[in-house]
GROMACS .gro file of C-alpha atoms in nm:
model
  326
    1UNK     CA    1   8.624  22.842  17.566
    2UNK     CA    2   8.677  22.885  17.938
    3UNK     CA    3   8.854  22.582  18.081
    4UNK     CA    4   9.076  22.454  18.360
    5UNK     CA    5   9.391  22.258  18.287
    6UNK     CA    6   9.730  22.154  18.418
    7UNK     CA    7  10.060  22.117  18.234
    8UNK     CA    8  10.239  21.947  18.522
    9UNK     CA    9  10.140  21.742  18.823
   10UNK     CA   10  10.129  21.870  19.179
   11UNK     CA   11   9.910  22.041  19.440
   12UNK     CA   12   9.583  22.177  19.303
   13UNK     CA   13   9.650  22.541  19.386
   14UNK     CA   14   9.992  22.525  19.220
   15UNK     CA   15   9.915  22.348  18.894
   16UNK     CA   16   9.549  22.405  18.803
   17UNK     CA   17   9.497  22.702  18.573
   18UNK     CA   18   9.175  22.862  18.449
   19UNK     CA   19   9.162  23.058  18.126
   20UNK     CA   20   9.075  23.049  17.757
   21UNK     CA   21   9.152  22.756  17.527
   22UNK     CA   22   9.036  22.692  17.169
   23UNK     CA   23   8.691  22.537  17.131
   24UNK     CA   24   8.722  22.166  17.052
   25UNK     CA   25   8.562  22.021  16.740
   26UNK     CA   26   8.407  21.673  16.722
   27UNK     CA   27   8.570  21.421  16.495
   28UNK     CA   28   8.406  21.123  16.324
   29UNK     CA   29   8.179  20.936  16.564
   30UNK     CA   30   8.207  21.207  16.829
   31UNK     CA   31   7.980  21.468  16.983
   32UNK     CA   32   8.059  21.798  17.148
   33UNK     CA   33   7.881  21.869  17.475
   34UNK     CA   34   7.825  22.214  17.621
   35UNK     CA   35   7.902  22.133  17.983
   36UNK     CA   36   7.681  22.270  18.260
   37UNK     CA   37   7.807  22.064  18.555
   38UNK     CA   38   8.135  21.872  18.589
   39UNK     CA   39   8.177  21.600  18.850
   40UNK     CA   40   8.501  21.564  19.050
   41UNK     CA   41   8.620  21.215  19.143
   42UNK     CA   42   8.911  21.096  19.357
   43UNK     CA   43   9.062  20.950  19.040
   44UNK     CA   44   9.077  21.299  18.888
   45UNK     CA   45   9.273  21.439  19.180
   46UNK     CA   46   9.502  21.134  19.192
   47UNK     CA   47   9.595  21.182  18.827
   48UNK     CA   48   9.669  21.547  18.897
   49UNK     CA   49   9.890  21.456  19.195
   50UNK     CA   50  10.080  21.179  19.013
   51UNK     CA   51   9.947  20.909  19.248
   52UNK     CA   52  10.150  20.584  19.254
   53UNK     CA   53  10.418  20.748  19.045
   54UNK     CA   54  10.198  20.803  18.740
   55UNK     CA   55  10.338  21.053  18.491
   56UNK     CA   56  10.165  21.315  18.280
   57UNK     CA   57   9.981  21.113  18.013
   58UNK     CA   58   9.960  21.414  17.783
   59UNK     CA   59  10.143  21.749  17.773
   60UNK     CA   60   9.824  21.925  17.884
   61UNK     CA   61   9.525  21.778  18.068
   62UNK     CA   62   9.177  21.918  18.121
   63UNK     CA   63   9.062  21.712  18.420
   64UNK     CA   64   8.738  21.529  18.505
   65UNK     CA   65   8.561  21.245  18.328
   66UNK     CA   66   8.199  21.306  18.435
   67UNK     CA   67   7.954  21.579  18.336
   68UNK     CA   68   7.605  21.679  18.236
   69UNK     CA   69   7.520  21.918  17.955
   70UNK     CA   70   7.373  21.954  17.608
   71UNK     CA   71   7.501  21.820  17.275
   72UNK     CA   72   7.572  22.122  17.056
   73UNK     CA   73   7.768  21.971  16.763
   74UNK     CA   74   7.827  21.627  16.611
   75UNK     CA   75   8.097  21.475  16.395
   76UNK     CA   76   8.065  21.270  16.079
   77UNK     CA   77   7.859  20.956  16.120
   78UNK     CA   78   7.656  21.084  16.417
   79UNK     CA   79   7.283  21.152  16.388
   80UNK     CA   80   7.237  21.528  16.364
   81UNK     CA   81   6.920  21.499  16.570
   82UNK     CA   82   7.140  21.461  16.874
   83UNK     CA   83   7.207  21.837  16.868
   84UNK     CA   84   7.011  21.996  17.152
   85UNK     CA   85   6.982  21.672  17.350
   86UNK     CA   86   7.048  21.679  17.725
   87UNK     CA   87   7.307  21.417  17.819
   88UNK     CA   88   7.526  21.284  18.094
   89UNK     CA   89   7.887  21.210  18.005
   90UNK     CA   90   8.126  20.941  18.123
   91UNK     CA   91   8.488  20.864  18.043
   92UNK     CA   92   8.572  21.205  17.896
   93UNK     CA   93   8.925  21.198  18.041
   94UNK     CA   94   8.976  20.822  18.026
   95UNK     CA   95   9.269  20.771  17.788
   96UNK     CA   96   9.192  21.118  17.653
   97UNK     CA   97   9.360  21.449  17.726
   98UNK     CA   98   9.067  21.685  17.757
   99UNK     CA   99   8.793  21.617  18.011
  100UNK     CA  100   8.487  21.805  18.134
  101UNK     CA  101   8.633  22.092  18.340
  102UNK     CA  102   8.557  22.325  18.051
  103UNK     CA  103   8.271  22.489  17.868
  104UNK     CA  104   8.290  22.216  17.601
  105UNK     CA  105   8.406  21.857  17.593
  106UNK     CA  106   8.425  21.612  17.303
  107UNK     CA  107   8.356  21.242  17.357
  108UNK     CA  108   8.264  20.936  17.149
  109UNK     CA  109   7.892  20.939  17.070
  110UNK     CA  110   7.813  20.647  17.302
  111UNK     CA  111   7.967  20.825  17.601
  112UNK     CA  112   7.708  21.103  17.590
  113UNK     CA  113   7.402  20.929  17.733
  114UNK     CA  114   7.054  21.083  17.693
  115UNK     CA  115   6.941  21.237  18.023
  116UNK     CA  116   6.563  21.226  18.082
  117UNK     CA  117   6.412  21.572  18.113
  118UNK     CA  118   6.291  21.527  18.471
  119UNK     CA  119   6.639  21.441  18.601
  120UNK     CA  120   6.878  21.712  18.721
  121UNK     CA  121   7.217  21.799  18.578
  122UNK     CA  122   7.360  21.736  18.926
  123UNK     CA  123   7.242  21.376  18.918
  124UNK     CA  124   7.361  21.331  18.560
  125UNK     CA  125   7.708  21.458  18.647
  126UNK     CA  126   7.722  21.202  18.930
  127UNK     CA  127   7.651  20.886  18.730
  128UNK     CA  128   7.984  20.839  18.551
  129UNK     CA  129   8.276  20.691  18.741
  130UNK     CA  130   8.090  20.620  19.068
  131UNK     CA  131   7.778  20.488  18.897
  132UNK     CA  132   7.951  20.265  18.643
  133UNK     CA  133   8.186  20.131  18.913
  134UNK     CA  134   7.888  20.064  19.139
  135UNK     CA  135   7.699  19.890  18.859
  136UNK     CA  136   7.985  19.655  18.777
  137UNK     CA  137   8.048  19.579  19.144
  138UNK     CA  138   7.686  19.467  19.180
  139UNK     CA  139   7.603  19.305  18.845
  140UNK     CA  140   7.931  19.181  18.693
  141UNK     CA  141   7.862  18.832  18.827
  142UNK     CA  142   7.497  18.809  18.733
  143UNK     CA  143   7.158  18.916  18.866
  144UNK     CA  144   7.113  18.987  19.236
  145UNK     CA  145   6.737  18.935  19.267
  146UNK     CA  146   6.673  18.767  19.602
  147UNK     CA  147   7.041  18.771  19.697
  148UNK     CA  148   7.204  18.921  20.006
  149UNK     CA  149   7.442  19.200  19.908
  150UNK     CA  150   7.680  19.356  20.161
  151UNK     CA  151   7.791  19.708  20.067
  152UNK     CA  152   8.080  19.854  20.265
  153UNK     CA  153   8.096  20.231  20.292
  154UNK     CA  154   7.728  20.256  20.209
  155UNK     CA  155   7.728  20.635  20.253
  156UNK     CA  156   8.012  20.688  20.005
  157UNK     CA  157   7.989  20.786  19.640
  158UNK     CA  158   8.023  20.436  19.494
  159UNK     CA  159   7.876  20.258  19.795
  160UNK     CA  160   7.552  20.455  19.802
  161UNK     CA  161   7.490  20.396  19.431
  162UNK     CA  162   7.582  20.028  19.465
  163UNK     CA  163   7.327  19.987  19.743
  164UNK     CA  164   7.057  20.160  19.541
  165UNK     CA  165   7.135  19.957  19.228
  166UNK     CA  166   7.134  19.632  19.426
  167UNK     CA  167   6.797  19.722  19.577
  168UNK     CA  168   6.667  19.816  19.231
  169UNK     CA  169   6.786  19.475  19.114
  170UNK     CA  170   6.585  19.296  19.381
  171UNK     CA  171   6.856  19.230  19.640
  172UNK     CA  172   6.837  19.256  20.015
  173UNK     CA  173   7.105  19.508  20.106
  174UNK     CA  174   7.318  19.510  20.420
  175UNK     CA  175   7.536  19.818  20.453
  176UNK     CA  176   7.826  19.917  20.673
  177UNK     CA  177   7.933  20.259  20.799
  178UNK     CA  178   8.247  20.357  20.983
  179UNK     CA  179   8.087  20.485  21.302
  180UNK     CA  180   7.769  20.430  21.496
  181UNK     CA  181   7.695  20.799  21.464
  182UNK     CA  182   7.661  20.748  21.086
  183UNK     CA  183   7.375  20.499  21.116
  184UNK     CA  184   7.112  20.773  21.122
  185UNK     CA  185   7.218  20.879  20.772
  186UNK     CA  186   7.142  20.539  20.614
  187UNK     CA  187   6.821  20.518  20.411
  188UNK     CA  188   6.615  20.223  20.542
  189UNK     CA  189   6.419  20.213  20.215
  190UNK     CA  190   6.741  20.103  20.042
  191UNK     CA  191   6.947  19.936  20.315
  192UNK     CA  192   6.751  19.672  20.506
  193UNK     CA  193   7.016  19.638  20.776
  194UNK     CA  194   7.302  19.873  20.864
  195UNK     CA  195   7.605  19.786  21.078
  196UNK     CA  196   7.870  20.018  21.221
  197UNK     CA  197   8.226  19.890  21.187
  198UNK     CA  198   8.326  20.047  21.518
  199UNK     CA  199   8.080  19.818  21.697
  200UNK     CA  200   8.221  19.539  21.910
  201UNK     CA  201   8.165  19.254  21.664
  202UNK     CA  202   8.042  19.363  21.320
  203UNK     CA  203   8.078  19.010  21.178
  204UNK     CA  204   7.831  18.873  21.430
  205UNK     CA  205   7.595  19.162  21.359
  206UNK     CA  206   7.606  19.093  20.985
  207UNK     CA  207   7.565  18.718  21.040
  208UNK     CA  208   7.255  18.786  21.248
  209UNK     CA  209   7.094  18.918  20.929
  210UNK     CA  210   7.263  18.663  20.701
  211UNK     CA  211   7.304  18.335  20.894
  212UNK     CA  212   7.434  18.152  20.585
  213UNK     CA  213   7.650  18.443  20.475
  214UNK     CA  214   7.618  18.712  20.210
  215UNK     CA  215   7.631  18.634  19.839
  216UNK     CA  216   7.798  18.953  19.713
  217UNK     CA  217   8.028  19.200  19.886
  218UNK     CA  218   8.095  19.546  19.744
  219UNK     CA  219   8.431  19.640  19.894
  220UNK     CA  220   8.573  19.991  19.937
  221UNK     CA  221   8.881  19.886  20.138
  222UNK     CA  222   8.992  19.527  20.091
  223UNK     CA  223   9.294  19.565  20.319
  224UNK     CA  224   9.078  19.689  20.606
  225UNK     CA  225   8.792  19.443  20.563
  226UNK     CA  226   8.947  19.119  20.430
  227UNK     CA  227   8.902  18.930  20.757
  228UNK     CA  228   8.549  19.063  20.805
  229UNK     CA  229   8.458  18.967  20.450
  230UNK     CA  230   8.593  18.619  20.506
  231UNK     CA  231   8.383  18.588  20.821
  232UNK     CA  232   8.055  18.676  20.652
  233UNK     CA  233   8.093  18.543  20.295
  234UNK     CA  234   7.864  18.262  20.185
  235UNK     CA  235   7.984  17.963  19.986
  236UNK     CA  236   8.063  18.080  19.630
  237UNK     CA  237   8.033  18.446  19.728
  238UNK     CA  238   8.189  18.724  19.523
  239UNK     CA  239   8.395  19.007  19.671
  240UNK     CA  240   8.402  19.297  19.425
  241UNK     CA  241   8.673  19.537  19.538
  242UNK     CA  242   8.724  19.883  19.392
  243UNK     CA  243   8.958  20.012  19.663
  244UNK     CA  244   9.213  19.926  19.930
  245UNK     CA  245   9.431  20.119  20.171
  246UNK     CA  246   9.738  19.896  20.156
  247UNK     CA  247   9.902  19.860  19.816
  248UNK     CA  248  10.007  19.503  19.901
  249UNK     CA  249   9.689  19.371  20.060
  250UNK     CA  250   9.697  19.056  20.272
  251UNK     CA  251   9.413  18.802  20.246
  252UNK     CA  252   9.303  18.504  20.456
  253UNK     CA  253   9.376  18.290  20.153
  254UNK     CA  254   9.292  17.937  20.265
  255UNK     CA  255   8.957  18.014  20.431
  256UNK     CA  256   8.851  18.208  20.123
  257UNK     CA  257   8.969  17.926  19.899
  258UNK     CA  258   8.782  17.657  20.092
  259UNK     CA  259   8.470  17.874  20.068
  260UNK     CA  260   8.522  17.906  19.691
  261UNK     CA  261   8.506  18.285  19.711
  262UNK     CA  262   8.567  18.483  19.394
  263UNK     CA  263   8.769  18.805  19.423
  264UNK     CA  264   8.689  19.057  19.150
  265UNK     CA  265   8.908  19.368  19.121
  266UNK     CA  266   8.753  19.671  18.955
  267UNK     CA  267   8.943  19.938  18.761
  268UNK     CA  268   8.676  20.155  18.603
  269UNK     CA  269   8.880  20.299  18.313
  270UNK     CA  270   8.932  19.950  18.176
  271UNK     CA  271   8.590  19.791  18.212
  272UNK     CA  272   8.480  19.622  17.888
  273UNK     CA  273   8.298  19.863  17.657
  274UNK     CA  274   7.979  19.659  17.662
  275UNK     CA  275   7.983  19.659  18.043
  276UNK     CA  276   8.004  20.038  18.040
  277UNK     CA  277   7.721  20.065  17.788
  278UNK     CA  278   7.500  19.831  17.989
  279UNK     CA  279   7.580  20.026  18.304
  280UNK     CA  280   7.484  20.350  18.129
  281UNK     CA  281   7.152  20.200  18.020
  282UNK     CA  282   7.073  20.063  18.364
  283UNK     CA  283   7.181  20.375  18.551
  284UNK     CA  284   6.959  20.592  18.332
  285UNK     CA  285   6.665  20.353  18.368
  286UNK     CA  286   6.701  20.330  18.747
  287UNK     CA  287   6.737  20.706  18.781
  288UNK     CA  288   6.435  20.765  18.557
  289UNK     CA  289   6.206  20.572  18.792
  290UNK     CA  290   6.342  20.741  19.103
  291UNK     CA  291   6.554  20.448  19.221
  292UNK     CA  292   6.877  20.654  19.231
  293UNK     CA  293   6.954  20.967  19.425
  294UNK     CA  294   7.288  21.133  19.495
  295UNK     CA  295   7.398  21.322  19.802
  296UNK     CA  296   7.540  21.640  19.651
  297UNK     CA  297   7.790  21.797  19.886
  298UNK     CA  298   7.974  22.109  19.775
  299UNK     CA  299   7.942  22.303  19.450
  300UNK     CA  300   8.222  22.520  19.318
  301UNK     CA  301   8.256  22.763  19.031
  302UNK     CA  302   8.507  22.668  18.762
  303UNK     CA  303   8.728  22.953  18.884
  304UNK     CA  304   8.745  22.775  19.221
  305UNK     CA  305   8.832  22.430  19.085
  306UNK     CA  306   9.145  22.404  19.303
  307UNK     CA  307   8.923  22.427  19.611
  308UNK     CA  308   8.700  22.155  19.468
  309UNK     CA  309   9.001  21.925  19.423
  310UNK     CA  310   9.119  21.996  19.778
  311UNK     CA  311   8.771  21.914  19.907
  312UNK     CA  312   8.777  21.576  19.731
  313UNK     CA  313   9.126  21.501  19.862
  314UNK     CA  314   9.008  21.583  20.215
  315UNK     CA  315   8.729  21.324  20.190
  316UNK     CA  316   8.388  21.351  20.348
  317UNK     CA  317   8.038  21.274  20.229
  318UNK     CA  318   7.866  21.420  19.927
  319UNK     CA  319   7.937  21.454  19.558
  320UNK     CA  320   8.163  21.746  19.466
  321UNK     CA  321   8.054  21.936  19.156
  322UNK     CA  322   8.193  22.221  18.949
  323UNK     CA  323   7.947  22.446  18.770
  324UNK     CA  324   8.056  22.580  18.433
  325UNK     CA  325   7.942  22.928  18.322
  326UNK     CA  326   7.835  23.015  17.968
   0.00000   0.00000   0.00000
């Protein structure tokens, strides 16, 4: 099969290779997926770079955990009727060596989720890491129907899906963006109120929509927003943080304590299995009724995967995808 891999960590152009590798075969309880579109996440590029001093987990790594494609072979114990089924894939390179940047990937049966026929491969390849992280950030602490949910970075990959899932779940969504110039990009059908963080007093702006505070906060940068979150959190609120910019993040501890705020930290590779399965069910259901859309940014051929990784490292809006030829 045609695949991309790296045998050592470093800059994308130096370590990512593209060539032929043996076709993988599914083992017991596994399926093989013929990949059409592979999704690139910041976590994929961080693993490749050796972020936070992480070492090579395996001698050779095929990157990427997310994809869409078609099941073309199954292992023992898997219903043979799955062959030919369109699916979206999550967790392909989570504690596994070979991910989705290849013509074929093998994953446990449950991690190849049926993709309804009217949904695109591009959407399917965008539901894995960002969608499951978004789902847990919104629903890990119970239903949100009628609640006020503040989503920071509402135009980002996780943030946009979190806002849409919260709205699908019946919440009133308040979203933040970095700059006032970004406000025009916010979908008012999803986000009831949008606030720019470069405004003079974003806490007062948020409180004008939530006088008693917000019940849930989906946090993309806890170090940057800890004081703002403290200023707008309701009694017994939950801050669900999946990112920070300072490794040792400071918190306004006593005000948060007196407000009985719960801080939930989210590492997507290690979510409980049942939480991942429930997220997969809900993401598919929400997408099927048109409640989820994804802003697809740049598409790259597998031969240009190094450019795709550089694009993700550079940041910017839009999902980065790699198309896989057959």
